[in-house]
Short mmCIF file of C-alpha atoms in Angstrom, two decimals:
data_model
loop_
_atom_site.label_atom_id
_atom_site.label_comp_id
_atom_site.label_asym_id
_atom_site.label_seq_id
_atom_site.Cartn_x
_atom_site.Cartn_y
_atom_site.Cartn_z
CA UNK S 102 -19.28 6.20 5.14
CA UNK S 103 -22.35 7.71 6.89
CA UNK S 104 -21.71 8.91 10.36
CA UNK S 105 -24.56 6.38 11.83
CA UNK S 106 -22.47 3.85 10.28
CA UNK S 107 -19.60 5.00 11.88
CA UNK S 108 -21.00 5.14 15.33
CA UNK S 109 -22.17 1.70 15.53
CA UNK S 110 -19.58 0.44 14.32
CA UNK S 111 -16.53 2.11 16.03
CA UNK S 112 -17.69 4.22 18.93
CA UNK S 113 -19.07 2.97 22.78
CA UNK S 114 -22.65 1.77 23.56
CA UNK S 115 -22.86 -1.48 20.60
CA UNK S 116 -21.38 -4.10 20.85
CA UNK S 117 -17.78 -4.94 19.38
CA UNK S 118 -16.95 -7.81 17.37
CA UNK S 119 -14.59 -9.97 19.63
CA UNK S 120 -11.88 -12.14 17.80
CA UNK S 121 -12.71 -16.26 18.00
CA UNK S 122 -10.53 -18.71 20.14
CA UNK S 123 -8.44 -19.60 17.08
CA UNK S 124 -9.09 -23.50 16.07
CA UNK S 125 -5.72 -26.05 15.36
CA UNK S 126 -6.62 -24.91 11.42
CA UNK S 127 -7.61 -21.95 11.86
CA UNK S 128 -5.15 -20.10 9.97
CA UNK S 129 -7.29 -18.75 6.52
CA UNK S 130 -4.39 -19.94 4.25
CA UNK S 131 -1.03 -21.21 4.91
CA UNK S 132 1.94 -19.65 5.45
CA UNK S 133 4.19 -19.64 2.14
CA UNK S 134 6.69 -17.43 -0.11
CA UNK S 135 5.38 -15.82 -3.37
CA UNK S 136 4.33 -18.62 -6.28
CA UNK S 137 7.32 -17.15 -8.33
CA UNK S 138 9.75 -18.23 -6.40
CA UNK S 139 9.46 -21.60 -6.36
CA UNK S 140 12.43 -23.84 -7.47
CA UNK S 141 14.42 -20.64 -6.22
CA UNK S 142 15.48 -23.22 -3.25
CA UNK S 143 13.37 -20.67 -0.67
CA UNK S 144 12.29 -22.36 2.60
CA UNK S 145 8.35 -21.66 3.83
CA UNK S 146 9.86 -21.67 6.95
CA UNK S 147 11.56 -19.53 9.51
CA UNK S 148 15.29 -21.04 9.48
CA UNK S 149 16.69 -18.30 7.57
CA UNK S 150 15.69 -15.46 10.27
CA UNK S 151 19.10 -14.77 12.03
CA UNK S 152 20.84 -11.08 13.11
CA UNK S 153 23.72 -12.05 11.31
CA UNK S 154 23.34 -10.49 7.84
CA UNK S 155 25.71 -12.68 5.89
CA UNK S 156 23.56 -15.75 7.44
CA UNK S 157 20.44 -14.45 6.13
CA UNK S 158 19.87 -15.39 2.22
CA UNK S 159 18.50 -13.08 -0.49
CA UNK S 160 16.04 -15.00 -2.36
CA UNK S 161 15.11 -14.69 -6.26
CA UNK S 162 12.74 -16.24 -8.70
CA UNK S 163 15.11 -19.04 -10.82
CA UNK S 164 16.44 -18.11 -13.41
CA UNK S 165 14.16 -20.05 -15.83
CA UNK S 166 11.25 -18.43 -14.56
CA UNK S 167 10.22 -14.96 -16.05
CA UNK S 168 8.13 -12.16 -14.26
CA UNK S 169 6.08 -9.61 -16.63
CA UNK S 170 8.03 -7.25 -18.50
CA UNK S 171 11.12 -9.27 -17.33
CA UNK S 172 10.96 -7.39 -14.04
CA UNK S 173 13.44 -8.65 -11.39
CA UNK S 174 12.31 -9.56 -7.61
CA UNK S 175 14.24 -10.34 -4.56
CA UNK S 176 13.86 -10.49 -1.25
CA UNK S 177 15.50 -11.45 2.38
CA UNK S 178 13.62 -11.86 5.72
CA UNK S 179 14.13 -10.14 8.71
CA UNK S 180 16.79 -10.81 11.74
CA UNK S 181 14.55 -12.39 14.27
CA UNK S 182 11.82 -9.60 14.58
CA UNK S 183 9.08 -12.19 14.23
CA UNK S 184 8.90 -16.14 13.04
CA UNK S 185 8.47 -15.63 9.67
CA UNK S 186 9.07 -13.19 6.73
CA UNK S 187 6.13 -10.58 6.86
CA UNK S 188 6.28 -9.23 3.54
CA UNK S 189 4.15 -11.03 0.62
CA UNK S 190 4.78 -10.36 -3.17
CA UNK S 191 2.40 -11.14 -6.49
CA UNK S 192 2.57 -10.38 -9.87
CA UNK S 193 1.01 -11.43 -13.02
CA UNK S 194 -1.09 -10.74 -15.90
CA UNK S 195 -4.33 -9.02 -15.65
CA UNK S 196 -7.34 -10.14 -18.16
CA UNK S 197 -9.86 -8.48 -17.83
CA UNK S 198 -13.44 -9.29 -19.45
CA UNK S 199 -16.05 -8.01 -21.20
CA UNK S 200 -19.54 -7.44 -19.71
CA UNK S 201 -23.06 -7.12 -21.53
CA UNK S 202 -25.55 -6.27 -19.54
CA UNK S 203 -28.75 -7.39 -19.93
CA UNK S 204 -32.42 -5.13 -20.45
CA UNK S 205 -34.09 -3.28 -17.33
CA UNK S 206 -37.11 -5.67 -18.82
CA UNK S 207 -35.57 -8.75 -17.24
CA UNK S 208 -36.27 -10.00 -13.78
CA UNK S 209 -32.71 -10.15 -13.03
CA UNK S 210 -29.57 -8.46 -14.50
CA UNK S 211 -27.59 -10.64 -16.62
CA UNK S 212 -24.27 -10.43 -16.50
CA UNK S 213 -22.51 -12.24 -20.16
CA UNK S 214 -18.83 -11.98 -19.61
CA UNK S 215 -17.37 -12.68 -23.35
CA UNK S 216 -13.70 -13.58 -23.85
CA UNK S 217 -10.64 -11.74 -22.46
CA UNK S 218 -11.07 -7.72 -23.52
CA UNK S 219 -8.24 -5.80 -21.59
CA UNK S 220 -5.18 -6.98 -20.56
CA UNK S 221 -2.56 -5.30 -18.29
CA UNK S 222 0.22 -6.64 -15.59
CA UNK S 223 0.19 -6.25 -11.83
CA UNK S 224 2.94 -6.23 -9.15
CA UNK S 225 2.07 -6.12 -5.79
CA UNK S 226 4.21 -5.61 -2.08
CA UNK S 227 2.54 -6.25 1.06
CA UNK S 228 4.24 -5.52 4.58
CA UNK S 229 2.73 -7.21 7.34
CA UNK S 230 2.45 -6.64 10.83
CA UNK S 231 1.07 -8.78 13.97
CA UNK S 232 1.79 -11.57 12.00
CA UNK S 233 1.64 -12.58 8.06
CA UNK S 234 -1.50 -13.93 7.82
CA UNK S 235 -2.98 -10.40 6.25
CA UNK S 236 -0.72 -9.59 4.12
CA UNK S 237 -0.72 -13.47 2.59
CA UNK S 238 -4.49 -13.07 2.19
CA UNK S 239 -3.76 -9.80 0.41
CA UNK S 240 -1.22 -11.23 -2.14
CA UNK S 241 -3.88 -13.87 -2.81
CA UNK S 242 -7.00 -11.71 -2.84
CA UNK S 243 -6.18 -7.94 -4.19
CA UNK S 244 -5.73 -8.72 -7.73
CA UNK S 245 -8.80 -10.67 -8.21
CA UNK S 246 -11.03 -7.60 -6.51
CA UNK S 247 -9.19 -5.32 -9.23
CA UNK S 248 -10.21 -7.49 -11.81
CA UNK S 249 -13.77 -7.76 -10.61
CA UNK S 250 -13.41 -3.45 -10.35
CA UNK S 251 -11.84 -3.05 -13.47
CA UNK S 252 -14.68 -5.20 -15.19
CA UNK S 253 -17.22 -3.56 -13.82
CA UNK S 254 -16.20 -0.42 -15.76
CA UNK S 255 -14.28 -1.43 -18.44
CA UNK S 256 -16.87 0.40 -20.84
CA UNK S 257 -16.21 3.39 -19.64
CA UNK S 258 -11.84 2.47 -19.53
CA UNK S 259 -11.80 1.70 -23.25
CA UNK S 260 -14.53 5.06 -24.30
CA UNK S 261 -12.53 8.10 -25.45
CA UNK S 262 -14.86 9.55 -23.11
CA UNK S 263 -16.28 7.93 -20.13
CA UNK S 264 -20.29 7.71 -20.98
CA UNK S 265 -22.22 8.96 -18.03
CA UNK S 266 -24.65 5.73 -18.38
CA UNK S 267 -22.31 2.64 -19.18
CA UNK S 268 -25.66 0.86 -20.43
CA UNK S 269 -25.14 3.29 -23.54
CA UNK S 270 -28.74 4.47 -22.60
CA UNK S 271 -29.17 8.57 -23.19
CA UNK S 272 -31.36 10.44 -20.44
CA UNK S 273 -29.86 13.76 -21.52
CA UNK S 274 -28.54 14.83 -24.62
CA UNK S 275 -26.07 17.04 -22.78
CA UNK S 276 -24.26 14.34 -20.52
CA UNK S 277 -21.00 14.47 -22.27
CA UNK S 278 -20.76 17.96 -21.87
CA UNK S 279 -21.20 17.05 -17.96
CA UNK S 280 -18.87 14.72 -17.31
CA UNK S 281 -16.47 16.98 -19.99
CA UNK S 282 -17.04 19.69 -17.45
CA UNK S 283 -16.26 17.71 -14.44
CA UNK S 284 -12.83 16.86 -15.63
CA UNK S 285 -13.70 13.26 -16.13
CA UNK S 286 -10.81 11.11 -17.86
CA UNK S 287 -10.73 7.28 -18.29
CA UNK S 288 -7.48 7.37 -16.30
CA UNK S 289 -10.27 8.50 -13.27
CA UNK S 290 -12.17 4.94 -13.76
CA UNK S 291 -9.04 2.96 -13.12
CA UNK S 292 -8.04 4.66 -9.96
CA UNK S 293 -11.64 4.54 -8.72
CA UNK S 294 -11.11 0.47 -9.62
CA UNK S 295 -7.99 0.76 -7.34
CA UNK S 296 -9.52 2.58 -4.47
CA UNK S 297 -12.70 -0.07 -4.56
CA UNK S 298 -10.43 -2.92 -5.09
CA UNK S 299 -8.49 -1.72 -1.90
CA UNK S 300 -11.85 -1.08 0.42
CA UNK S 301 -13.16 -4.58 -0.84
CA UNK S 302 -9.71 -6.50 -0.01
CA UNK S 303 -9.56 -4.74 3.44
CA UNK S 304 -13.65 -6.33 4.21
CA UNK S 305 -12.48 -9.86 2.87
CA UNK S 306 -9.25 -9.49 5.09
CA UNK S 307 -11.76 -8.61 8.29
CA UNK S 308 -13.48 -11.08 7.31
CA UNK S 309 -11.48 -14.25 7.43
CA UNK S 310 -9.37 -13.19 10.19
CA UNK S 311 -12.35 -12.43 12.49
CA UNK S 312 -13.55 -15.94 11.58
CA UNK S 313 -10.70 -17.31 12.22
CA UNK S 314 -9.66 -15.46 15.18
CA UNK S 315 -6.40 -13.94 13.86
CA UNK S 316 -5.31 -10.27 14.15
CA UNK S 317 -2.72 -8.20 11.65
CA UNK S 318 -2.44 -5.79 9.43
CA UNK S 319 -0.52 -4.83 6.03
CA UNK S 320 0.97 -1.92 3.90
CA UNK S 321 0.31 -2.45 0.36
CA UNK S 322 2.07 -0.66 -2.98
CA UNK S 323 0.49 -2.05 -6.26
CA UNK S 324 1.99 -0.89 -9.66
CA UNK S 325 -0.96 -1.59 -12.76
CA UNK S 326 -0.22 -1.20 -16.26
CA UNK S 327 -2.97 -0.63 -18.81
CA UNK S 328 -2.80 1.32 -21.87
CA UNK S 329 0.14 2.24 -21.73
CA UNK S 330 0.02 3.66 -18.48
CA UNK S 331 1.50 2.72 -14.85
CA UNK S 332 -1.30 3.11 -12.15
CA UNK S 333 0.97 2.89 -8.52
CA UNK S 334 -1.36 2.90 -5.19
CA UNK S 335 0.03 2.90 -2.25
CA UNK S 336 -1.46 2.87 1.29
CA UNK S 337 1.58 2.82 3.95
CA UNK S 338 5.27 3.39 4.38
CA UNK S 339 6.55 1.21 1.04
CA UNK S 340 7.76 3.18 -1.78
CA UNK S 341 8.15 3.27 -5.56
CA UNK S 342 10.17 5.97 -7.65
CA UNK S 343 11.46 5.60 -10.75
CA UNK S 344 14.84 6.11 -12.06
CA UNK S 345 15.97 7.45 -15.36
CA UNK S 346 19.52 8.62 -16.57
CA UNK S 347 18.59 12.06 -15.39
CA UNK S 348 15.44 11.71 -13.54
CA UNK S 349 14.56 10.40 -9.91
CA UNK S 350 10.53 10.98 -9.55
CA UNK S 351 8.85 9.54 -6.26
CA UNK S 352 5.51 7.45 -7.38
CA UNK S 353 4.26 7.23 -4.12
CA UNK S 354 3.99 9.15 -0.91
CA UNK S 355 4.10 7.68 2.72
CA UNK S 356 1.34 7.33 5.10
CA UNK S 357 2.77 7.63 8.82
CA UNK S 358 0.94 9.05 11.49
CA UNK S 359 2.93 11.78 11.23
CA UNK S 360 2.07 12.57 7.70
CA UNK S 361 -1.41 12.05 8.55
CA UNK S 362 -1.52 13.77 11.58
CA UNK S 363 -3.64 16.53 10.94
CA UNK S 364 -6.36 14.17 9.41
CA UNK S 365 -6.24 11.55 12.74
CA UNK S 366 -6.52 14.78 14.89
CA UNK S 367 -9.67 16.00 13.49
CA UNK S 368 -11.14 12.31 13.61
CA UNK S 369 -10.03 12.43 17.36
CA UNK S 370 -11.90 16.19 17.98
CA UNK S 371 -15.09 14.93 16.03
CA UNK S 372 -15.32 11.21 17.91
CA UNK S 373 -13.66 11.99 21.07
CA UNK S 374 -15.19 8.93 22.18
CA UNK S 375 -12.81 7.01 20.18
CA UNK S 376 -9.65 7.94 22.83
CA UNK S 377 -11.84 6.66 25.44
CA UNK S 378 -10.19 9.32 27.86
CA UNK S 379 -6.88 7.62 27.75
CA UNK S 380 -5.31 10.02 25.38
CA UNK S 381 -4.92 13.56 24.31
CA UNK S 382 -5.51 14.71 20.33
CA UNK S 383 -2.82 17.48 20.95
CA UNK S 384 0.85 17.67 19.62
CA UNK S 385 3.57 18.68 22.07
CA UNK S 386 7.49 18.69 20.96
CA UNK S 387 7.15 16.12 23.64
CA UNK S 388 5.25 14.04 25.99
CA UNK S 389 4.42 16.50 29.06
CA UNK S 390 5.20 15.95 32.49
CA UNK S 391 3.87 16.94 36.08
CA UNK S 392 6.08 19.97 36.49
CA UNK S 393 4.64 21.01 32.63
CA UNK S 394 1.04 21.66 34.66
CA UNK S 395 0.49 25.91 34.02
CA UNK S 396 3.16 26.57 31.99
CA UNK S 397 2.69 27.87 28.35
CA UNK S 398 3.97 25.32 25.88
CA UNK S 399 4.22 24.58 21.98
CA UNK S 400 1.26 22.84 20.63
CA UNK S 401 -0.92 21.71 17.58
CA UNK S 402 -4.40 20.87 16.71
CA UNK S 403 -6.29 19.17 13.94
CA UNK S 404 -6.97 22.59 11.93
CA UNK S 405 -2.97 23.84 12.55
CA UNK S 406 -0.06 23.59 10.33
CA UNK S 407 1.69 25.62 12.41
CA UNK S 408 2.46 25.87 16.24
CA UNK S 409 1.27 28.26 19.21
CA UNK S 410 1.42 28.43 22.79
CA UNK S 411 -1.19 26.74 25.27
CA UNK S 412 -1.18 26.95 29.10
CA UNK S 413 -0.59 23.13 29.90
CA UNK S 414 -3.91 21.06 32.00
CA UNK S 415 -4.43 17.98 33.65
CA UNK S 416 -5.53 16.62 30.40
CA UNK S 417 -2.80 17.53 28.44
CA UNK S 418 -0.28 14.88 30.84
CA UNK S 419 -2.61 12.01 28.83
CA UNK S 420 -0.59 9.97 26.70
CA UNK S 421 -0.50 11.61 22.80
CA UNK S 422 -2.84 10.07 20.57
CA UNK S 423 0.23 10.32 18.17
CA UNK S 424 4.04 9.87 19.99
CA UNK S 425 7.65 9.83 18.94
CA UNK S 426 9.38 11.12 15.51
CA UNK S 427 10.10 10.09 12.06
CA UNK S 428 10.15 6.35 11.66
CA UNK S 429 9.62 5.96 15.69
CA UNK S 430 6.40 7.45 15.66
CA UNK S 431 3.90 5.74 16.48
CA UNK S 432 -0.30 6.06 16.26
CA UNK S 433 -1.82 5.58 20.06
CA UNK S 434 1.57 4.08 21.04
CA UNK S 435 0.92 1.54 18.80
CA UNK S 436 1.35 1.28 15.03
CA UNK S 437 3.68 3.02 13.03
CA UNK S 438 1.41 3.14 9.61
CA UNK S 439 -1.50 5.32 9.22
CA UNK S 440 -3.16 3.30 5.99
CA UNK S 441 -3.33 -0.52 5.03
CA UNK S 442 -5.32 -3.65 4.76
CA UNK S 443 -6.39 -5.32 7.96
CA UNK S 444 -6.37 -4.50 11.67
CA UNK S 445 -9.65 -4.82 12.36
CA UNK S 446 -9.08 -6.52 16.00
CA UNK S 447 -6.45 -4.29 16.72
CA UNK S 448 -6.97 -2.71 20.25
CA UNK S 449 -4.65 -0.45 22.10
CA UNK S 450 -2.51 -2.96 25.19
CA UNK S 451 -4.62 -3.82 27.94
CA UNK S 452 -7.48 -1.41 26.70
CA UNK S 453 -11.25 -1.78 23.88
CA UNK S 454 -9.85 1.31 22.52
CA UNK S 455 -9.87 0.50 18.57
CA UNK S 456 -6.89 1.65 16.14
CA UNK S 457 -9.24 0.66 12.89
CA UNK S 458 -11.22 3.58 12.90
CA UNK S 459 -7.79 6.19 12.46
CA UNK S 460 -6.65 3.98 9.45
CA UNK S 461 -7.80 3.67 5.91
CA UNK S 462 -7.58 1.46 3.74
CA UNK S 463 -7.86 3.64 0.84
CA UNK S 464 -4.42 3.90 -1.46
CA UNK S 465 -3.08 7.33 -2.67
CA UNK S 466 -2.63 6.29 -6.95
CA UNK S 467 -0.18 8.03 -9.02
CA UNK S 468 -0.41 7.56 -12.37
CA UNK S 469 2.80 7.89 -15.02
CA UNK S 470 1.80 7.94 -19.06
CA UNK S 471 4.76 5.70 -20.28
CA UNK S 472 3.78 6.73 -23.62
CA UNK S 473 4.77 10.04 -23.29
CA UNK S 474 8.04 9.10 -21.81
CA UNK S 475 11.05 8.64 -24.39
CA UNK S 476 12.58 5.60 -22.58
CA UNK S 477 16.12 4.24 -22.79
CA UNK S 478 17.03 1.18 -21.20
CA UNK S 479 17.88 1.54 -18.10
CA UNK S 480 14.69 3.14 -17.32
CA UNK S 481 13.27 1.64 -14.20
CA UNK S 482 10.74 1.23 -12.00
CA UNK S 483 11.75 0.33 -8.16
CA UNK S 484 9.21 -0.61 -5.86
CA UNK S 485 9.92 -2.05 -2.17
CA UNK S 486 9.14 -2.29 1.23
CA UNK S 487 10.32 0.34 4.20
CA UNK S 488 12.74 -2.07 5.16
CA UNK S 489 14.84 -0.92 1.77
CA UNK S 490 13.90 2.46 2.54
CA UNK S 491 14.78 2.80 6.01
CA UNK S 492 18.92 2.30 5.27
CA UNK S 493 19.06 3.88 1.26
CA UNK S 494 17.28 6.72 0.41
CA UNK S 495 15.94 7.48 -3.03
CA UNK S 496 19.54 9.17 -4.63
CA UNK S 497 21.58 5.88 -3.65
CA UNK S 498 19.22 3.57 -5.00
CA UNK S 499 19.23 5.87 -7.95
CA UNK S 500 22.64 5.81 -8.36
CA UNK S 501 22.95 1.95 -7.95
CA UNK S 502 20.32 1.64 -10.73
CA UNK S 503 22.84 3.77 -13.10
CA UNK S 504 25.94 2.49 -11.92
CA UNK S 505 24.67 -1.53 -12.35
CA UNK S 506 22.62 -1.18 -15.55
CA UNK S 507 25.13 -0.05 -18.18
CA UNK S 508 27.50 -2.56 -16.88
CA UNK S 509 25.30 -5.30 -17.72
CA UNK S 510 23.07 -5.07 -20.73
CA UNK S 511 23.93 -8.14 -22.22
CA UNK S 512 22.32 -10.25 -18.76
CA UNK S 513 19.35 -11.33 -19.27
CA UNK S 514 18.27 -11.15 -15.78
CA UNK S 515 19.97 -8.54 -14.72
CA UNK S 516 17.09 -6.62 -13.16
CA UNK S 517 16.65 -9.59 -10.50
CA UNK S 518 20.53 -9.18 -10.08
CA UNK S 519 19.92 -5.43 -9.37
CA UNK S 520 17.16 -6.51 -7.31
CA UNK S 521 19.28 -8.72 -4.97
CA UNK S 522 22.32 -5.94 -4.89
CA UNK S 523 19.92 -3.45 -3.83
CA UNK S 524 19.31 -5.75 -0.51
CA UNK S 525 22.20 -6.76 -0.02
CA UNK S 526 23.30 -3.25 0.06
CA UNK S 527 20.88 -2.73 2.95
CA UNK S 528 22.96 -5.79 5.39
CA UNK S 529 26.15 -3.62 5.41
CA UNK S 530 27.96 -5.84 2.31
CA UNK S 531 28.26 -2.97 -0.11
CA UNK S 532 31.10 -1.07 0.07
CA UNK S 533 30.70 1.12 -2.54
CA UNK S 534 27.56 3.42 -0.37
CA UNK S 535 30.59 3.78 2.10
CA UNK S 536 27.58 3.89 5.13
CA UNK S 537 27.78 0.23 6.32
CA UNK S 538 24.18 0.71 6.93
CA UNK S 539 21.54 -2.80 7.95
CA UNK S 540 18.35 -2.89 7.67
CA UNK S 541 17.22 -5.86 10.52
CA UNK S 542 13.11 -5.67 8.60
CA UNK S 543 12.07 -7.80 6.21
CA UNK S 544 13.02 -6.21 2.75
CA UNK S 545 11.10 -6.83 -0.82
CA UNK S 546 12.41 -5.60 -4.21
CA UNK S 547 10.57 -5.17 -7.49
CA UNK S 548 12.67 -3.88 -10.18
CA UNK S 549 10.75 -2.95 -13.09
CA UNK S 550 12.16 -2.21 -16.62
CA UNK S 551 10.07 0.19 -18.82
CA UNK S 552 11.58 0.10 -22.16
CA UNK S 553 10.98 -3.39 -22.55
CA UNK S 554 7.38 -3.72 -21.91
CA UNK S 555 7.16 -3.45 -26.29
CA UNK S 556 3.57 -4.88 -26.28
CA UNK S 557 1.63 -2.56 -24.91
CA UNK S 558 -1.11 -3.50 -22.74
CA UNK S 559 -4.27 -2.52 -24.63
CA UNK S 560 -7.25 -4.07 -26.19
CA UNK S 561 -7.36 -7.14 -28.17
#
C-alpha cells in the first residue's frame, strides 16, 4: 500500500468512516453453526454456553455425513464468555475453472470460463472476536475469493513453469530464464492466491459490517490441497501441526503482538500519529511508574532484538502500545491477535485511536509436498483454534493422535472421534494427560487424515 494511501486512510486530518446505527436486520447474515453439522442435533443458539464443562456438549457432523478426505470435526462453545460460539468452520471441494482470455483487439476482455479444470479441498477455522458476525462472513466468503484467485492464475498453477505472460504472448525470448532466475515455482502462484484471497475477504468483511454497523474481527487458519500438496495460511493465534509416528512438525506460526512486536513498533516510530499521544512504542519488563522518572531501565525499540538501558521520561509513564505477557498480552490494551480478517471499526475504549492499521490481514502459508511424504495411516493433520492450544500443547496432542489411532482402525469415523477426545481433553475429563486442565474459549477441531486422500487433487 502506498504511503498516501495510508495517510488518508488511517492517520488524523480526513475524515474516518463512522460505524451506522445498526437497523432491526441489520446483521449481514445470520447467526448459525457450520452447514456440516446439521442433523448433528447442534442448537444455533446460545443454550449450551455454561462454566460447567460436563454441561457444555461437543458437537460433530452425523455420522452419515462425510467431510473431504474423511477428515473428522468437532467442536464445543465457550463457558459464558460471550452469547454465542465465536468460532466458524467450512470445508469442501474446490473447482476451479478454466479461463480463455480473449484478444487485446476486442473492446472488452472476455472472460470464457470452460468446465471444471482443477480441483482441490479446503478446510477452514475462523476465531472471532467482538462478536461472530466476521468470522460467519468469513466461513461464507473466503473460499469463493480463493477460487476467484486461484482462477485467475490457474495457467500459470498447471505450467511446469510459470509463463511470465499468462496470455502465452512472447515479448522476450529470454523470459523463462527470468522468472527461472527469480526462483519462481508454481507452488509461489498458489500462495500469492492465498495472500489475495485473504486481503479481498478482509475488504468484503469491512464492507458489510460498516454497512451494517457491526464491529469484530477473526483469526483464520485455512489448509488447501492441490496437486498433491497442502497449502496452510494462517493469520492469528490458531494452529495446525501435523503428527506422524515419529514426527511432530508445526504448519503454522502465531501472530501475537508479541511475536510481532518488532514490526508494530516500527509502524508506531514511522506514523507516530497513529498513538495519538496516548501511548508509548517502547518495551519495558513492565509498565513504569512515577518513582521510575530518571532512573535507567531495560528497554526495546522497533530495530532491537535485544535490550539496553534508557534513563526513564515523562513519556515513557504512557501506557505501552503493546502490554502484558504470553497469552495476556495485549496490542494498545486491547486485542490479543496481531493478524486477521475484520476490525475495521475497532477503536481503542473511550478514544478515535484505530487498532486496523497495526493488523494485517495477510496469512503466513506453509506449504507440505504430501507426495514426498511416505504416509502410514495414522498420519494426520490437526488444525484448531487457541482455545485447544491454550490447555494441550503440541507433544500431548501428538501423543493422543498415536495413542487413539492404532486402537481404532477399523472405525470408520474415527478421526471425528479423535476430534471430539481432543476437546474433551481440554474441559478437565481426560485423565490420562494427568493436568486436569479447561479451556473456558470456544474450541474447533479439524482432524485431517493424509493417507487416505488416494485421489489426488490434480487436473481432470
Amino acid at each position: 500500500m502506498s504511503a498516501g494511501w495510508f495517510r488518508r486512510r488511517f492517520l488524523p486530518g480526513g475524515p474516518l468512516p463512522t460505524p451506522r446505527p445498526a437497523g432491526p436486520h441489520a446483521s449481514p447474515v445470520p447467526y448459525r453453526r457450520p452447514r456440516f453439522l446439521r442433523g448433528s442435533g447442534s442448537s444455533p443458539g446460545p443454550a449450551d454456553a455454561s462454566r460447567r464443562p460436563d454441561a457444555r456438549p461437543v458437537r460433530s457432523p452425523s455420522r452419515g455425513r462425510t467431510l473431504p478426505w474423511n477428515a473428522g470435526y468437532a467442536e464445543i462453545i465457550n463457558a459464558e464468555k460471550s452469547e454465542f460460539n465465536e468460532d466458524q468452520a467450512a470445508c469442501g471441494k474446490l473447482r476451479i475453472r478454466r479461463c480463455e482470455f480473449g484478444t487485446e483487439e476486442e473492446q472488452e476482455w472476455l472472460t470464457v470460463c470452460s468446465e471444471e479444470f482443477l480441483t482441490g479441498h479446503y478446510w477452514a477455522l475462523f476465531d472471532g472476536h467482538g462478536g461472530p458476525a466476521a468470522a460467519i462472513l468469513a466461513a461464507n466468503t473466503l473460499h469463493s475469493c480463493l477460487r476467484r484467485q486461484l482462477e485467475a492464475v490457474v495457467e500459470g498453477v498447471v505450467a511446469s513453469q510459470p509463463p511470465m505472460h499468462l496470455s502465452g504472448r512472447c515479448v522476450c525470448l529470454s523470459d523463462p530464464q527470468f522468472v527461472e532466475e527469480k526462483g519462481i515455482r508454481t507452488e509461489d502462484l498458489v500462495i500469492g492466491a492465498l495472500e489475495n484471497a485473504f486481503q479481498e475477504c478482509d475488504e468484503v468483511i469491512g464492507r458489510e459490517l460498516e454497512a451494517s454497523g457491526q464491529m469484530g474481527g477473526c483469526t483464520a487458519l485455512v489448509a488447501v490441497s492441490l496437486q498433491g500438496k497442502l497449502y496452510v495460511a494462517n493469520a492469528g493465534d490458531s494452529r495446525a501441526i501435523l503428527v506422524r509416528r515419529d514426527e511432530i512438525r508445526p504448519l503454522s506460526s502465531e501472530f501475537t503482538p508479541e511475536t510481532e512486536r518488532q514490526r508494530i513498533q516500527q509502524l508506531a516510530f514511522i506514523y507516530p500519529e497513529l498513538l495519538a499521544g496516548e501511548f508509548t512504542r517502547l518495551e519495558f519488563p513492565r509498565r513504569l511508574k512515577g518513582d521510575d522518572l530518571g532512573q535507567k531501565v531495560l528497554f526495546r525499540d522497533h530495530h532491537m532484538s535485544g535490550w539496553s538501558y534508557k534513563r526513564v521520561e515523562k513519556s515513557d509513564l504512557k501506557y505501552p502500545l503493546i502490554h502484558g505477557q504470553g497469552r495476556q498480552a495485549r496490542l494498545l490494551g486491547t486485542l490479543a491477535v496481531s493478524r486477521g480478517l475484520g476490525d475495521h471499526q475497532l477503536r481503542v475504549l473511550d478514544t478515535n485511536i484505530q487498532l486496523k492499521p497495526f493488523l494485517l490481514s495477510v496469512p503466513q502459508v506453509t506449504v507440505l509436498d504430501v507426495d514426498q511424504l511416505a504416509l502410514q495411516e495414522e498420519d494426520v493433520v490437526v488444525m484448531a483454534t487457541d482455545g485447544l492450544w491454550d490447555v494441550l500443547s503440541n507433544e500431548q496432542v501428538a501423543w493422543l493422535v498415536r495413542s487413539f489411532l492404532p486402537a481404532n482402525q477399523q472405525d470408520p469415523h474415527r478421526f471425528s472421534e479423535l476430534a471430539q477426545m481432543l476437546i474433551h481433553s481440554t474441559q478437565g475429563k481426560d485423565g490420562s494427560m494427568g493436568e486436569g486442565q479447561v479451556s473456558y474459549d470456544d474450541v474447533s477441531v479439524f482432524v485431517i487424515p493424509l493417507h487416505s486422500q488416494g485421489q489426488r487433487d490434480s487436473g481432470h
